[in-house]
PDB file of C-alpha atoms in Angstrom:
ATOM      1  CA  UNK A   1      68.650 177.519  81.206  1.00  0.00           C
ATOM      2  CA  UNK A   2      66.910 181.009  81.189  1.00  0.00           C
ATOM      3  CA  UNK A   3      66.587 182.603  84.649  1.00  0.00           C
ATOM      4  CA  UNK A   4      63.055 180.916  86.512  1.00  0.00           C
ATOM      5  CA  UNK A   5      60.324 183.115  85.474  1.00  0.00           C
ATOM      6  CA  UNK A   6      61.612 184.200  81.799  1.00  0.00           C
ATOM      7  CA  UNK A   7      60.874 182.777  78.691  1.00  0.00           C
ATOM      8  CA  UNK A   8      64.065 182.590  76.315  1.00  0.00           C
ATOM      9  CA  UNK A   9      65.689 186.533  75.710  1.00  0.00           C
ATOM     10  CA  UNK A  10      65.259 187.977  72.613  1.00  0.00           C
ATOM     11  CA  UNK A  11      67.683 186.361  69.738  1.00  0.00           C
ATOM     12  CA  UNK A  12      70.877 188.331  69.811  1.00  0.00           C
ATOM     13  CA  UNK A  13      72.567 186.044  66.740  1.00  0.00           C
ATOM     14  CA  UNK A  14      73.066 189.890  64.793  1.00  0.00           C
ATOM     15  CA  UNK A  15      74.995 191.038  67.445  1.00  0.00           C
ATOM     16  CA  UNK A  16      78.798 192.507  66.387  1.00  0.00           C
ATOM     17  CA  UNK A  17      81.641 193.249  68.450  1.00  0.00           C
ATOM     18  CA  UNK A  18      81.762 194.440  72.255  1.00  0.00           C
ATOM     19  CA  UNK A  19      83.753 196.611  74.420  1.00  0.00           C
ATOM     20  CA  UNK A  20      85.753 194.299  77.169  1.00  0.00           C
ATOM     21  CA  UNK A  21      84.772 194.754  81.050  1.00  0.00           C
ATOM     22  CA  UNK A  22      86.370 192.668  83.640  1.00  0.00           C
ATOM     23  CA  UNK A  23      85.667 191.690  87.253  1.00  0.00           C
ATOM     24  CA  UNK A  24      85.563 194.650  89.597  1.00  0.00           C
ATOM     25  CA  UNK A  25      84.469 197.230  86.562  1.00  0.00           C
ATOM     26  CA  UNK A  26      81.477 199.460  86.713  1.00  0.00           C
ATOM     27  CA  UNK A  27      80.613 201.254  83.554  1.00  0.00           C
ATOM     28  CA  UNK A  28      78.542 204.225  82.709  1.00  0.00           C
ATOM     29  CA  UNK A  29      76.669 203.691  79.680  1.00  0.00           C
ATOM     30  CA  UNK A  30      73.709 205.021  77.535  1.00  0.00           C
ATOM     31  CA  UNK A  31      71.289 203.237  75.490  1.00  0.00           C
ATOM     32  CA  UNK A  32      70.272 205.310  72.381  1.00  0.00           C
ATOM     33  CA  UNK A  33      69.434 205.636  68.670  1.00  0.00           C
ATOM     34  CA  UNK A  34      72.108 203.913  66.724  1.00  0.00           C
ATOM     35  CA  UNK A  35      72.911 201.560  68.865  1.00  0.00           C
ATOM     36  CA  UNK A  36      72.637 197.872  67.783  1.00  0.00           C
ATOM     37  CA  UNK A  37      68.975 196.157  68.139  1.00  0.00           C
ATOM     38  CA  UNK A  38      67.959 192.828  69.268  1.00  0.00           C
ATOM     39  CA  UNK A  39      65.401 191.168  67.220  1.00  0.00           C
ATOM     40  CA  UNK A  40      62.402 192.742  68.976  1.00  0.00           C
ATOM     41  CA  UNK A  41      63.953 196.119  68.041  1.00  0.00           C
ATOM     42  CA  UNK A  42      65.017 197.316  71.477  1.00  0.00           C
ATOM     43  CA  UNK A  43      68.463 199.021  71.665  1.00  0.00           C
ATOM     44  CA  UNK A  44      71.498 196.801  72.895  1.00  0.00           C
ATOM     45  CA  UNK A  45      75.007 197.509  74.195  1.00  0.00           C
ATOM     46  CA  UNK A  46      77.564 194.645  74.165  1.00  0.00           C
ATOM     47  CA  UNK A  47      80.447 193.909  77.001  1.00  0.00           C
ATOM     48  CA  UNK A  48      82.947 190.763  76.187  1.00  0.00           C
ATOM     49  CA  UNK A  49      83.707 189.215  79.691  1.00  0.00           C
ATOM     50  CA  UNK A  50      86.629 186.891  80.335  1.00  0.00           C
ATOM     51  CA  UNK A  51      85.505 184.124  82.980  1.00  0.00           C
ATOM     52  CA  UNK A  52      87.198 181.120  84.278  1.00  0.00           C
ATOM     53  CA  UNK A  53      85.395 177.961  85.137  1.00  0.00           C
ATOM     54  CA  UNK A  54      83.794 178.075  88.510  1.00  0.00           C
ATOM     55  CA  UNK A  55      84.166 181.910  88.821  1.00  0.00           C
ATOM     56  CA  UNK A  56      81.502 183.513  90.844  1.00  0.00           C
ATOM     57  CA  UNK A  57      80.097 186.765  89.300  1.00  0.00           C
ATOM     58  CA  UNK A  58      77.679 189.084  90.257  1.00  0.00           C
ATOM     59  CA  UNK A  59      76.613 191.801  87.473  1.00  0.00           C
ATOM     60  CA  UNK A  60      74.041 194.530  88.106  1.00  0.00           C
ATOM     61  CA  UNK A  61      72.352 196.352  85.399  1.00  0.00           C
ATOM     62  CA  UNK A  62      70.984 200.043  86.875  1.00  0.00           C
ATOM     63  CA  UNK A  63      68.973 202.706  85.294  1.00  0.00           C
ATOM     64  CA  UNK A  64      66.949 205.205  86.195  1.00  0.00           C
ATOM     65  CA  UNK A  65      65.815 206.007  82.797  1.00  0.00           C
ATOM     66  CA  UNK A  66      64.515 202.946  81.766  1.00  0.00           C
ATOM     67  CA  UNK A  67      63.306 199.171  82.413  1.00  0.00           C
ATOM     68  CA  UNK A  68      66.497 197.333  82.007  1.00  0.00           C
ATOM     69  CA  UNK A  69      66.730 193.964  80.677  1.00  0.00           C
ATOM     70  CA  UNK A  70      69.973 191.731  81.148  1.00  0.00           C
ATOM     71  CA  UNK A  71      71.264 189.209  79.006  1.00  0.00           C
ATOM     72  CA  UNK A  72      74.335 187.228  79.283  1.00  0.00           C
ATOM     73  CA  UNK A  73      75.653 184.133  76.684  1.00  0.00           C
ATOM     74  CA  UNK A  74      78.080 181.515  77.910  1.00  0.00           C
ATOM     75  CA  UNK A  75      80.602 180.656  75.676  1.00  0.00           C
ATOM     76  CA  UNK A  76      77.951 177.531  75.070  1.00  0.00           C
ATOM     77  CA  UNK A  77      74.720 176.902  76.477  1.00  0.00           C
ATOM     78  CA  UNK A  78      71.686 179.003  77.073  1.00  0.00           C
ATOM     79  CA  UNK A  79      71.622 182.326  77.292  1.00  0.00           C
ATOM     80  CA  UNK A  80      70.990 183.172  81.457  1.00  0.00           C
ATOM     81  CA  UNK A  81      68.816 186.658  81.239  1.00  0.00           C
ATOM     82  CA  UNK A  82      66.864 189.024  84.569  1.00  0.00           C
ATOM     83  CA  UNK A  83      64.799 191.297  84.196  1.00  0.00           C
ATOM     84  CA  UNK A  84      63.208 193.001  87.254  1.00  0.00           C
ATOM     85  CA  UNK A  85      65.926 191.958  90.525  1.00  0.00           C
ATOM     86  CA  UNK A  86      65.059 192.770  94.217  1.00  0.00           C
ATOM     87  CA  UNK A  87      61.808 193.633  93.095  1.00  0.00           C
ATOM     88  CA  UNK A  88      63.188 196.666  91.154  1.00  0.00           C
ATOM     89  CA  UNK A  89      63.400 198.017  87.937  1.00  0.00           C
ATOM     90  CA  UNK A  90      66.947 196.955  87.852  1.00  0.00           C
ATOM     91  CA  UNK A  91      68.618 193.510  86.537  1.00  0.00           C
ATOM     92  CA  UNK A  92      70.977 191.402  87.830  1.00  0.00           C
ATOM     93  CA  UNK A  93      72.374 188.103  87.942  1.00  0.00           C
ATOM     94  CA  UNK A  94      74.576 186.133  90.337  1.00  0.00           C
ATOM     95  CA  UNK A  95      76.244 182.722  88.778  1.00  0.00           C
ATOM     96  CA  UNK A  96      79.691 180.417  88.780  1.00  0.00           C
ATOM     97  CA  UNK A  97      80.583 180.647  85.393  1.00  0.00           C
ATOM     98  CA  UNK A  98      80.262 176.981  83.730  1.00  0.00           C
ATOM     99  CA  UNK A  99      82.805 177.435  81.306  1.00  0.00           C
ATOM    100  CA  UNK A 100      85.867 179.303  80.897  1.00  0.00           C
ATOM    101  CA  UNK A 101      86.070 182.008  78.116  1.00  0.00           C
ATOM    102  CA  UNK A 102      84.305 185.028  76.628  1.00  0.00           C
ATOM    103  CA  UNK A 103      80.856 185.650  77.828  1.00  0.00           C
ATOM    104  CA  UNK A 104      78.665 188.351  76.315  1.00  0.00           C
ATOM    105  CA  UNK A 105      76.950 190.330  78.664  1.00  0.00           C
ATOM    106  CA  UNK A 106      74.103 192.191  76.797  1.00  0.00           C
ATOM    107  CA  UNK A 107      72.679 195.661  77.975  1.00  0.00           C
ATOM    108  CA  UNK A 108      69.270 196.058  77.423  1.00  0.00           C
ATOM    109  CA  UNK A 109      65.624 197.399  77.683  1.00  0.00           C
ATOM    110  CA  UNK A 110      62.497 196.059  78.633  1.00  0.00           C
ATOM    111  CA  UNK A 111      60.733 197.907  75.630  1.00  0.00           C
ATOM    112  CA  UNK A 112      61.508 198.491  72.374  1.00  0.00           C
ATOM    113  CA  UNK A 113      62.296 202.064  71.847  1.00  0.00           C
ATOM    114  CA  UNK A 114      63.424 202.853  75.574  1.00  0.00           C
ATOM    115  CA  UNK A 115      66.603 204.567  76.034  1.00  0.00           C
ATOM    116  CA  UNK A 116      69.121 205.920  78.854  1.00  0.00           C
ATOM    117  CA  UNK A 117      71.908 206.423  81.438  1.00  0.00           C
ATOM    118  CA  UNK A 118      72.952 202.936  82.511  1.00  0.00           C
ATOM    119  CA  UNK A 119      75.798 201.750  85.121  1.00  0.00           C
ATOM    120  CA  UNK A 120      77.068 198.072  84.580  1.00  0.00           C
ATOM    121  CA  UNK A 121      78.489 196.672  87.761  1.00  0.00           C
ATOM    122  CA  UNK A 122      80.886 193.300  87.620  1.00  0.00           C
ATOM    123  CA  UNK A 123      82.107 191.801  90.884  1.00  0.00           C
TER     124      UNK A 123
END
């Protein structure tokens, strides 16, 4: 179910590929022309995340360039997505993973057209 709050994220069906980030990674990222788009036309990095079942993760999404906007797909199920966390700019999302395998954690902004300096934190 989508985070309390959000309607359902933007459809990220067109997404390709991913870089792979595990537990206990932070990475420094940018958002910019040619990077892939989500439906609503906003630029979109993609992580691939191996969970196990029951695994607690937290993931922060930072920027101080721009409104970010996080998305992450289970391996089934509805996408869980934050927007604005601690009453910040910032996204996040804490959550025990409810299936094992390959989760896509999606990078994002708010608007369409926003880019940026990002750090993506997994613990």
């Amino acid at each position: 179910t989508p985070t309390p709050g959000f309607g359902a994220p933007p459809s990220v069906t067109g997404a390709t590929g991913g870089t792979a980030i595990s537990v206990g990674q932070t990475v420094q990222g940018t958002l910019a022309q040619g990077d892939q788009l989500l439906d609503d036309g906003s630029f979109m990095d993609v992580y691939n995340l191996q969970l196990m079942q029951g695994q607690s993760v937290s993931i922060r999404l930072n920027s101080p360039d721009f409104d970010t906007f996080l998305i992450v797909e289970p391996p089934q199920g509805e996408p869980l997505v934050n927007d604005d966390f601690g009453g910040t700019l910032n996204s996040g999302l804490d959550f025990a993973a409810p299936a094992a395998g390959q989760y896509r954690v999606i990078v994002n902004a708010y608007s369409p057209g926003d880019s940026g300096n990002y750090s993506l934190s997994i613990n």
